[in-house]
Each structure stands twice: as structure tokens, then as C-alpha cells.
Coordinates of C-alpha atoms in Angstrom, one line a residue:
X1 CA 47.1 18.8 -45.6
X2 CA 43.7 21.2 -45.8
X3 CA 42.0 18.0 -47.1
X4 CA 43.3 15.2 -44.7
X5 CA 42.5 18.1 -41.9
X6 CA 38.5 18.1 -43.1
X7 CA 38.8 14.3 -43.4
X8 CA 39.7 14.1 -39.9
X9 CA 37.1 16.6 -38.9
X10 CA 34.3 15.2 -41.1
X11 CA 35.1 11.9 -38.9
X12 CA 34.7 13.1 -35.8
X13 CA 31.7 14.9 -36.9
X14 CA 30.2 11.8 -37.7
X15 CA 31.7 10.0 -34.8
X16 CA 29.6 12.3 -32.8
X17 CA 26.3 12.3 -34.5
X18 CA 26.5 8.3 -34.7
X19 CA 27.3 8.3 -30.6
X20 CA 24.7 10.6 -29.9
X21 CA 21.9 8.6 -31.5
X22 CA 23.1 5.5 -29.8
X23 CA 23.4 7.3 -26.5
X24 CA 19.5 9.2 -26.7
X25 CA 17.8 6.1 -29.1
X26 CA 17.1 4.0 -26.5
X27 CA 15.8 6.6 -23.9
X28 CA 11.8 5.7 -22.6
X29 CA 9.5 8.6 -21.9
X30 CA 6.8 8.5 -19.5
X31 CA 4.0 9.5 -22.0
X32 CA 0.7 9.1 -19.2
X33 CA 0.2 8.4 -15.7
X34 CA -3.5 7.5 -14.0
X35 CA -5.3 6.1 -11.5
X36 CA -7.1 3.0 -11.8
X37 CA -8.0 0.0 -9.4
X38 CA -6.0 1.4 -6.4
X39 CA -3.0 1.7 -8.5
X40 CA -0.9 4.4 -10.3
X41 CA -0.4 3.4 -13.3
X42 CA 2.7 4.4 -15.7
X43 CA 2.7 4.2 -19.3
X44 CA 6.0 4.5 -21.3
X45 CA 6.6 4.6 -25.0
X46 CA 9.3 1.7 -25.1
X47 CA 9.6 -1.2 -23.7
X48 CA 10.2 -0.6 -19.6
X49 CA 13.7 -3.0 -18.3
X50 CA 13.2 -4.4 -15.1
X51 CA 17.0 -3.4 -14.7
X52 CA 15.9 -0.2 -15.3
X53 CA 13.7 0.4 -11.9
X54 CA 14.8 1.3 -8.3
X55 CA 12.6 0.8 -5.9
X56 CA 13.2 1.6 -1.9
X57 CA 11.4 2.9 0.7
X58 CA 11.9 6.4 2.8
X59 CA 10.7 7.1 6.5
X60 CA 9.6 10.4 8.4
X61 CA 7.0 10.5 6.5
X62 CA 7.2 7.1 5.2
X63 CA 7.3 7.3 1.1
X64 CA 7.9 4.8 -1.8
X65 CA 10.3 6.1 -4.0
X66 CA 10.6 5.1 -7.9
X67 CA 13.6 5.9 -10.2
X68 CA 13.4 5.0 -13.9
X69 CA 16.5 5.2 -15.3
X70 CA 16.8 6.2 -18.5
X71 CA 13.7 8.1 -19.1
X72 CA 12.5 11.1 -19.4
X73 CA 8.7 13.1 -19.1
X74 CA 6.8 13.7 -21.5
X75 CA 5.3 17.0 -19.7
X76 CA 6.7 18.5 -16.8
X77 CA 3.3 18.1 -14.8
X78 CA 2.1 14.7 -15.6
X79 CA 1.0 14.2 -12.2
X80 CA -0.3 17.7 -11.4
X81 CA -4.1 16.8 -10.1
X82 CA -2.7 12.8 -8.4
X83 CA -3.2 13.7 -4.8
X84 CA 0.3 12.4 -2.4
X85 CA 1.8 11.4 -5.5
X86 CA 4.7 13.1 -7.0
X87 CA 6.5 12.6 -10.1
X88 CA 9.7 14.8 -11.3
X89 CA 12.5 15.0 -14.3
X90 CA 15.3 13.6 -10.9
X91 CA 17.9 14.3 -13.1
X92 CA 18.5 14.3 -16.6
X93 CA 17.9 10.8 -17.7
X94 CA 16.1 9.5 -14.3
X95 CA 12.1 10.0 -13.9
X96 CA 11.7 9.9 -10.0
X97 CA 8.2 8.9 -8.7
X98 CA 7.5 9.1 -5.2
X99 CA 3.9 8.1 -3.2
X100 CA 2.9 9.6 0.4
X101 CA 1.4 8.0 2.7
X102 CA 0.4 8.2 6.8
X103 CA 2.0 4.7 7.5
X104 CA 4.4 2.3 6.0
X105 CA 2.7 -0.1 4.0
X106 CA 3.8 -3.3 1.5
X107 CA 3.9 -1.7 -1.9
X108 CA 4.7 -4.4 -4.6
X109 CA 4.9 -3.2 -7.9
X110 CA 4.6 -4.9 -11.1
X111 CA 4.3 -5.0 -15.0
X112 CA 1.1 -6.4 -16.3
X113 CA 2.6 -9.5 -18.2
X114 CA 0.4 -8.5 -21.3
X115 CA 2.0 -4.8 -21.6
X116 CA 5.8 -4.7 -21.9
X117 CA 5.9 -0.7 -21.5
X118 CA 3.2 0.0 -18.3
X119 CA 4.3 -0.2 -14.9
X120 CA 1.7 -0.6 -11.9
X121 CA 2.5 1.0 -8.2
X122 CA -0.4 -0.2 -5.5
X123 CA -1.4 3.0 -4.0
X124 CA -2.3 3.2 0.2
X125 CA -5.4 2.4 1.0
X126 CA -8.0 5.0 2.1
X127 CA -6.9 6.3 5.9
X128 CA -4.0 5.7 4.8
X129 CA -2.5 8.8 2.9
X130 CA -1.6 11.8 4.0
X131 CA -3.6 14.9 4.1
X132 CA -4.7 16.6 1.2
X133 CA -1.8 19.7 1.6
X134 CA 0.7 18.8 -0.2
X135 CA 4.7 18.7 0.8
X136 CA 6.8 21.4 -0.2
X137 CA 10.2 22.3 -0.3
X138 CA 9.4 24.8 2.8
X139 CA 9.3 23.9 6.2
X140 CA 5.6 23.4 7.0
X141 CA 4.5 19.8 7.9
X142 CA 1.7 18.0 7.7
X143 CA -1.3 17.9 9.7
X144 CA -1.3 14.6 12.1
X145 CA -4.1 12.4 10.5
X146 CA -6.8 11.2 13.4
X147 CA -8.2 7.3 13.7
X148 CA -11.5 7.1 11.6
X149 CA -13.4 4.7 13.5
X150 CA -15.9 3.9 10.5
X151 CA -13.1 3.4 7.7
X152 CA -11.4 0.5 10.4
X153 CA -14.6 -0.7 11.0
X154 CA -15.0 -1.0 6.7
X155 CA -11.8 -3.4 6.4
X156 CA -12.8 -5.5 9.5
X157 CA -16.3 -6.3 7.8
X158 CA -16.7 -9.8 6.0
X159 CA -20.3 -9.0 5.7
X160 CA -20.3 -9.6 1.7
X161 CA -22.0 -13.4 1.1
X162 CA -19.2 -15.4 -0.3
X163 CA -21.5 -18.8 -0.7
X164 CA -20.7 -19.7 -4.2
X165 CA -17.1 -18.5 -4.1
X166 CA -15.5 -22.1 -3.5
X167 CA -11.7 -22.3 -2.5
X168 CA -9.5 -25.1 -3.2
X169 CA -6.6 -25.1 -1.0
X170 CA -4.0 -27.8 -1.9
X171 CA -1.5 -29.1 0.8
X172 CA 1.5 -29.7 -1.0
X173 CA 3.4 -32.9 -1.3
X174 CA 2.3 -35.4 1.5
X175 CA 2.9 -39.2 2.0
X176 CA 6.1 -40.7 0.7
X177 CA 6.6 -36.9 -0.8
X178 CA 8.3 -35.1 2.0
X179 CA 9.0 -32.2 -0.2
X180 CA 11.8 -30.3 1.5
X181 CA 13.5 -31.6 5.2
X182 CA 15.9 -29.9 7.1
X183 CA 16.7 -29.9 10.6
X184 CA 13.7 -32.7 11.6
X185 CA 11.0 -30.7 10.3
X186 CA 9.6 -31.5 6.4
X187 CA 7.8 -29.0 4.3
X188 CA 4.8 -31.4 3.8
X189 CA 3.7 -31.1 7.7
X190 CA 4.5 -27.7 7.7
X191 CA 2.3 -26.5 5.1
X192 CA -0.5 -29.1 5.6
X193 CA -1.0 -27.2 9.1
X194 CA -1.3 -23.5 7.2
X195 CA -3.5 -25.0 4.8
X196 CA -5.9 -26.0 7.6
X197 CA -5.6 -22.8 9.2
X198 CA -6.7 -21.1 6.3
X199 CA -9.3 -23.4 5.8
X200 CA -11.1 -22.2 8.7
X201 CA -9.9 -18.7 8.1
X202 CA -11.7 -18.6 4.6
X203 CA -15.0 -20.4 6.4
X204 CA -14.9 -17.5 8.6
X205 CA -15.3 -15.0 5.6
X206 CA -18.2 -17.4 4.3
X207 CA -16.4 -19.5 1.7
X208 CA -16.9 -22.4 1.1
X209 CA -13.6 -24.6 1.5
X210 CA -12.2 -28.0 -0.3
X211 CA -9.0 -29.4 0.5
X212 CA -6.9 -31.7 -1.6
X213 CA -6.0 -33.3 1.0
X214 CA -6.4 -33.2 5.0
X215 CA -3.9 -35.7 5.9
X216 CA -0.3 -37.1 5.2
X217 CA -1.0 -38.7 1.9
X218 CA -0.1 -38.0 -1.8
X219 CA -1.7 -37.4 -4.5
X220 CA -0.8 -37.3 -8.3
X221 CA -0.8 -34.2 -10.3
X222 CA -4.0 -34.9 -12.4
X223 CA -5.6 -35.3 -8.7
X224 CA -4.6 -32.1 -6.9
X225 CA -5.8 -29.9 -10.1
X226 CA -8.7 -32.0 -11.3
X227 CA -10.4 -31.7 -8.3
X228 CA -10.7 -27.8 -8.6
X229 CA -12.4 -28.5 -11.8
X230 CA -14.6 -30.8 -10.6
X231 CA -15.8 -28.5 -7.6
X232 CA -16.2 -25.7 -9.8
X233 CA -14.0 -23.4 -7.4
X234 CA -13.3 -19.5 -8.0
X235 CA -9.4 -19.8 -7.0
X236 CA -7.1 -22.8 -6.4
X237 CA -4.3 -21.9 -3.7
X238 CA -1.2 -24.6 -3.3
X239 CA 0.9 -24.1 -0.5
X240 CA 4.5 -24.7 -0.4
X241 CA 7.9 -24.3 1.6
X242 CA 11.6 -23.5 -0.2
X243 CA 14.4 -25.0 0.5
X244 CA 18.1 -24.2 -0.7
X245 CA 21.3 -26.3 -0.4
X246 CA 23.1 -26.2 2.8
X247 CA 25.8 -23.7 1.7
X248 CA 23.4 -20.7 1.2
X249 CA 20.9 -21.6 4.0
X250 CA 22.0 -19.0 6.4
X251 CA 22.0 -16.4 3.3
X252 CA 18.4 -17.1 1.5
X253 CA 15.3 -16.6 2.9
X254 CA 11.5 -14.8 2.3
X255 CA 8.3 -15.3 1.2
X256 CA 7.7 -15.6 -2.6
X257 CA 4.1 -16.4 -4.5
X258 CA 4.2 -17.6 -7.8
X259 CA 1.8 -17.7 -11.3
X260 CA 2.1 -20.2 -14.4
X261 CA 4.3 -18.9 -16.6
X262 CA 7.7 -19.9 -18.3
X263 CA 10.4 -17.8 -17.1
X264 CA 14.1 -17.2 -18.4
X265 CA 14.6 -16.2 -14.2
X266 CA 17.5 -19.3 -13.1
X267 CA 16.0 -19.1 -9.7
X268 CA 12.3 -19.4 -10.3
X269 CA 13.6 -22.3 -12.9
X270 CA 15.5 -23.8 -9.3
X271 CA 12.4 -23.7 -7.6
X272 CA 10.0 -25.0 -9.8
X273 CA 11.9 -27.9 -11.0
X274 CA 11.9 -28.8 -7.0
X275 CA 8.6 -28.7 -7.0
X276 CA 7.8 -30.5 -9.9
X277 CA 10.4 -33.2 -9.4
X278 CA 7.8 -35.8 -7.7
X279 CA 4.9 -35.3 -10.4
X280 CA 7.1 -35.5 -13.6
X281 CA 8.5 -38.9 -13.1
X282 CA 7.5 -40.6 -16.2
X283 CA 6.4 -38.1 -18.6
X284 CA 8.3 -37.0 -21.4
X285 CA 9.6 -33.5 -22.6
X286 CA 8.1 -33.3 -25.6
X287 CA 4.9 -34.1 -23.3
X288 CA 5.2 -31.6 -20.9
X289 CA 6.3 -29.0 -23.7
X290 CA 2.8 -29.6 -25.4
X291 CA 0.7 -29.3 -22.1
X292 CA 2.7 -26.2 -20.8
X293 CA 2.5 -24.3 -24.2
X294 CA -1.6 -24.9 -24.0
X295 CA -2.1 -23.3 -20.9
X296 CA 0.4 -20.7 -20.9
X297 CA -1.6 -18.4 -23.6
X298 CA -4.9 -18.5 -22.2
X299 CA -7.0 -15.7 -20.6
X300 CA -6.7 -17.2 -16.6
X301 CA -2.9 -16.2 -16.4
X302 CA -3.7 -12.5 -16.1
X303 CA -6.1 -13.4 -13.3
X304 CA -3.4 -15.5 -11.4
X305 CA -1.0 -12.5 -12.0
X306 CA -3.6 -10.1 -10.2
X307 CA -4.5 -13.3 -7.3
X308 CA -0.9 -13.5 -7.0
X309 CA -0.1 -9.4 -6.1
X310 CA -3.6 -9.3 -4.1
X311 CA -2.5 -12.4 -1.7
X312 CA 1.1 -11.7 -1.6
X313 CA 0.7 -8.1 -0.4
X314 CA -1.6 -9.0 2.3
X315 CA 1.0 -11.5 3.6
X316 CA 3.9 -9.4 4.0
X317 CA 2.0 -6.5 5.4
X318 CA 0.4 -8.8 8.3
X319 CA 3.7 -11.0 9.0
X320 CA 5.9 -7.1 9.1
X321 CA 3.0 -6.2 11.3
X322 CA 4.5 -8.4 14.1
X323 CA 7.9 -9.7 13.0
X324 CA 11.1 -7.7 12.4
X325 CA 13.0 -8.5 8.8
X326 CA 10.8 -10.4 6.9
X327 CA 11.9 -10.9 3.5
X328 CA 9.7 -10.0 0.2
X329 CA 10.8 -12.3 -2.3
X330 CA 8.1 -10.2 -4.5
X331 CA 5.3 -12.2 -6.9
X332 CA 7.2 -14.6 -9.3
X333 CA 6.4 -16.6 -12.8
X334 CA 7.8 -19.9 -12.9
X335 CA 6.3 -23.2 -14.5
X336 CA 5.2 -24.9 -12.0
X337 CA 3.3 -28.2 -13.0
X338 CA 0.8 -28.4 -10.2
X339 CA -0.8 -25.3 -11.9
X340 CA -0.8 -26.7 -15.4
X341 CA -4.4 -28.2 -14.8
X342 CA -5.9 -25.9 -12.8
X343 CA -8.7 -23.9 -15.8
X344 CA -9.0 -21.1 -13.1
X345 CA -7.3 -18.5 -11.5
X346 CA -4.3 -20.2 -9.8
X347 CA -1.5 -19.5 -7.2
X348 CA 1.6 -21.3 -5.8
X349 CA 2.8 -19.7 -2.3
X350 CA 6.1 -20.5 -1.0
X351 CA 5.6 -19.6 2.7
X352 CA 9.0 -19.3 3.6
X353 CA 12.2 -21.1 3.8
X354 CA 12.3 -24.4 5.7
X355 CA 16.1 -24.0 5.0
X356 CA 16.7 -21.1 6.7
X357 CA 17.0 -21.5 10.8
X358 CA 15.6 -18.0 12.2
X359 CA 12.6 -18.6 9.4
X360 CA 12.6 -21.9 10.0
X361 CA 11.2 -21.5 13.6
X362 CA 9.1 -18.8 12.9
X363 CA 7.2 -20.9 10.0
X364 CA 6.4 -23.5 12.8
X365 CA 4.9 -21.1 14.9
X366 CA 1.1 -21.2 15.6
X367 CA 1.0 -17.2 15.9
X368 CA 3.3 -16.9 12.2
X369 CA 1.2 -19.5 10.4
X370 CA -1.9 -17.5 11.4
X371 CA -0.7 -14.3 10.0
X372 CA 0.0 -16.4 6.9
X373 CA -3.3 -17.6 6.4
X374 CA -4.8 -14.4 7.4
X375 CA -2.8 -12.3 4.7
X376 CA -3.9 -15.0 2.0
X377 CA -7.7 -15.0 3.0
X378 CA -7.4 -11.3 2.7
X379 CA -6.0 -11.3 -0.4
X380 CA -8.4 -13.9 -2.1
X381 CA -11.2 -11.0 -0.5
X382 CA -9.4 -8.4 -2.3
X383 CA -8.6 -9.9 -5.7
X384 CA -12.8 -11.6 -5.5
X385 CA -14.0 -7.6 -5.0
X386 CA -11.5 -6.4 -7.5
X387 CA -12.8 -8.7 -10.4
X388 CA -15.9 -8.5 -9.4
X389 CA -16.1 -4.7 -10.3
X390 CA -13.7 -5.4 -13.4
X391 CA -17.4 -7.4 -14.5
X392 CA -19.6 -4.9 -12.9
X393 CA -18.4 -2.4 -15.3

């Protein structure tokens, strides 16, 4: 009986040393934080699950709020010189990061797809963080932040020379193409008229501007991305509407911009094989496998990643700034074939959905198509003075 008893014991011992490893093997720790680019950056010690993050926003005073689950800190005060930026042990398993600012603004975070354990939060821009006292647990509150004429003036200015910084904007679809149609209106009209408007919104910033097309005809594949080639340009830009099936149109809706890049994601896979549907007819799988696979490793995929963030933040911070419930569909990776020939920094922005009624009317407005191409012109800006430091240093 003494024997069978330790057996028994000796079982559950183990039982409980075996669980515990499980339970504690797989927990991350947040091993450095910094500050680079306009970003916080975190840097874990395992790989970081996307399933893993929380992400939501807090008002009065507006904050972005971070929980890793899963994870602990390596110090207690990681963060301890980061001003408006504060990052705590939540609870036992869950690393909370939270970042002040003096107004809401579009904070789309992201892992760098080279580096499987960092994780990048955009920071407010300057004049818009909070003081320098900090928040505390007490009942003082912060001072109320004046207007700084100059620093408004300083994101107003396009004074820097743009002249060799050619854009290729490309309309998509066109001619017997309608890309998506739904309720009279087709996407190829609807993005042909952004296109043009930010034609003349990226002339206004002094670039130079070529368009794949400036009227309702198509063009093959080759074409559309042979052209930015051809003109040498810094960016290529194609512009796009979604569409779902009728059964979800009332449900789906947002703005989404996308990168090259194969993806496991069923949606992004939903939407690129739309888009690619008109361009493919003909060519083989084995084909297409060898073409995708060639582009897919080389060095301008991390530039369309950071084009991608730059432009997409810019657009939902100027379309919130005057409509109510627009949706982020966030930056995406999908393999979308009009990017496959583009050697340059490249970007595929679905504008909306033509599916969906309420965005539906707003994409056809004059006033929500200039906010559109106003968020994408700032962005290109952003992600042009942003690489052009990454060189400078």
C-alpha cells in the first residue's frame, strides 16, 4: 500500500512539473522598448501572435491601449525615461502598454514582416502629446496644451522640391473591365475619378504625375506595371474599390491598403483573386507560381510595407476628421498580380466598399474622394521624408 501510495504521489508530482512547463514555456517577454522613426518600438524574445494583441482606444484623455497576452517584462521600468508612454506587468501574464496623447489620432500598428518578435506602435506627432507631467494615480490633471501656430504652419508646408520624385497612379480596371458593380455605379468610374484627384493633389506638392490611364479603357497587366518602370517613378499607387456578395453587403465595409505578399489570410486571398481575375486569364499556375516566388523575396517589399502604413494612416485620420464610423480595415498583404511587375515600392488601396450602401454614397462624393486623395498624397510625403532620412543616415 506505502509503495502504490508514493507511486501515486510520484505521478502527480510529475503531472505537475510536466503542466507547469507547458503552461510557462510558451510565455514572451518584453526584453526592450525604444524610440525610433516616430514609433515605439517593442522587442520580444519569441515569436509575437497576432492573436495575442489587443488593441482599443480610451477617451478623456484619449489613449491607445496595448495588451500582450501572455507576456511578461523583462524589468519592471522598461519605459521609465519614454515621455506619455507607459508600459506595466497588467496582470500576471498580460504586458499593458498604453500611449498619451492631446487628441485622438489613427494609430495603426504593425510587425515589420522581416522580424517575427518586434512590434511597431506610431507615436502622435509633435503638438500632439500631452504635457511633459506625467499622469498619476492622484487626482491632478494635466495642463490644457495651447495651439502652436508655427508647428501647424510645419505640416501645412509642401515647400520641399519634389521634381524627380515621379508618381505613377494606376486607375484600376477600365474598358470592358468594370471591376465591381452594384447598385448602377462600377468601381472602374469610381476610382478613375480619385485617381485624377490625386493627380492634381500630388502636382500640388510638386510631383511629377503619370497615369496609367486617364480614361475608360483597359490595359493588360504587363502595361499598368511596365510603365512605372519605364518612367522611372519613386512609388506606383493602384487604386481600387471592394465588393462582397450581396448577403454580407450591409455587414462589410472600410478602407483597407495592401502590399505584395502571399498571405494564409482567406479574406485578403477573397480579394485579391477579384482583382486578379481579369489579368490572369490565360496564364498558368505553375507560371504565376514562378513570377510571384521572384518578387516576393526581394528588398522593395519592406518599402511597400512602410508606403502602405504611411498612406493608410493619413487616410483614415482625414476621412474620421469629417465622417462619423469609418471603418479601418488596417494595412494588408495579399498577392495581388498588378504589383507583381512593379521593381519599386508598390501599393494597392481599396478605397472602400462599392457594396456597401451608406459607403457606397459616400465614395461617390466629391468632398470623400478629396479626403481620399488628400490622405494618400500625405502619406507618399511622409513615407518620401521617412526614407529619405533612413539614406541620410
Amino acid at each position: 500500500m506505502v509503495k502504490t501510495h508514493r507511486v501515486k504521489l510520484f505521478k502527480i508530482f510529475l503531472l505537475f512539473i510536466i503542466s507547469s512547463t507547458l503552461l510557462f514555456s510558451g510565455v514572451n517577454t518584453l526584453k526592450k522598448v525604444e524610440i525610433a522613426k516616430g514609433e515605439l518600438r517593442l522587442e520580444f524574445n519569441n515569436f509575437l501572435p497576432k492573436k495575442q494583441i489587443k488593441h482599443f482606444a480610451l477617451k478623456n484623455p484619449p489613449r491607445e491601449v496595448f495588451d500582450f497576452k501572455n507576456t511578461r517584462l523583462s524589468k519592471k521600468n522598461i519605459a521609465k525615461n519614454i515621455k506619455n508612454v507607459k508600459i506595466a506587468q497588467y496582470k500576471s501574464n498580460i504586458v499593458r502598454v498604453v500611449v498619451s496623447s492631446h487628441k485622438p489620432y489613427s494609430c495603426t500598428a504593425y510587425k515589420p514582416i522581416l522580424s517575427l518578435k518586434t512590434y511597431h506602435i506610431p507615436l502622435p506627432k509633435q503638438g500632439n502629446v500631452l504635457p511633459a507631467k506625467r499622469y498619476t494615480k492622484s487626482k491632478d490633471k494635466p495642463k490644457k496644451k495651447t495651439s502652436n501656430p508655427k508647428a501647424k504652419k510645419m505640416t501645412t508646408s509642401f515647400s520641399r522640391s519634389h521634381k524627380s520624385e515621379l508618381i505613377v497612379i494606376d486607375a484600376g480596371h477600365g474598358g470592358h473591365d468594370t471591376g465591381a458593380m452594384v447598385g448602377g455605379k462600377k468601381e472602374k468610374d469610381l476610382v478613375l475619378m480619385i485617381a485624377k484627384r490625386l493627380e492634381k493633389e500630388l502636382k500640388k506638392r510638386g510631383h511629377p504625375v503619370y497615369m496609367t490611364r486617364t480614361r475608360d479603357r483597359f490595359l493588360k497587366l504587363p502595361q499598368r506595371t511596365r510603365i512605372a518602370d519605364k518612367k522611372n517613378a519613386v512609388v506606383f499607387i493602384s487604386i481600387h474599390a471592394n465588393s462582397v456578395p450581396k448577403r454580407k453587403r450591409n455587414k462589410i465595409q472600410g478602407v483597407e491598403t495592401f502590399f505584395l505578399q502571399n498571405t494564409r489570410d482567406a479574406r485578403s486571398q477573397r480579394i485579391a483573386a477579384r482583382e486578379n481575375k481579369s489579368v490572369l486569364k490565360g496564364t498558368s499556375k505553375l507560371s504565376r507560381s514562378v513570377i510571384l516566388d521572384s518578387v516576393l523575396s526581394g528588398p522593395k517589399i519592406v518599402q511597400s510595407n512602410k508606403l502602405a502604413i504611411d498612406v493608410h494612416r493619413r487616410m483614415i485620420t482625414n476621412l474620421r476628421s469629417r465622417y462619423s464610423g469609418v471603418k479601418d480595415g488596417g494595412v494588408r498583404h495579399a498577392p495581388f498580380w498588378v504589383l507583381v511587375g512593379a521593381s519599386r515600392p508598390s501599393i494597392l488601396v481599396e478605397v472602400g466598399y462599392i457594396s456597401h450602401p451608406k459607403e457606397r454614397k459616400r465614395l461617390f462624393m466629391p468632398r470623400y474622394q478629396e479626403l481620399i486623395a488628400k490622405g494618400i498624397a500625405e502619406g507618399v510625403d511622409n513615407y518620401l521624408d521617412n526614407r529619405k532620412k533612413e539614406i541620410d543616415f
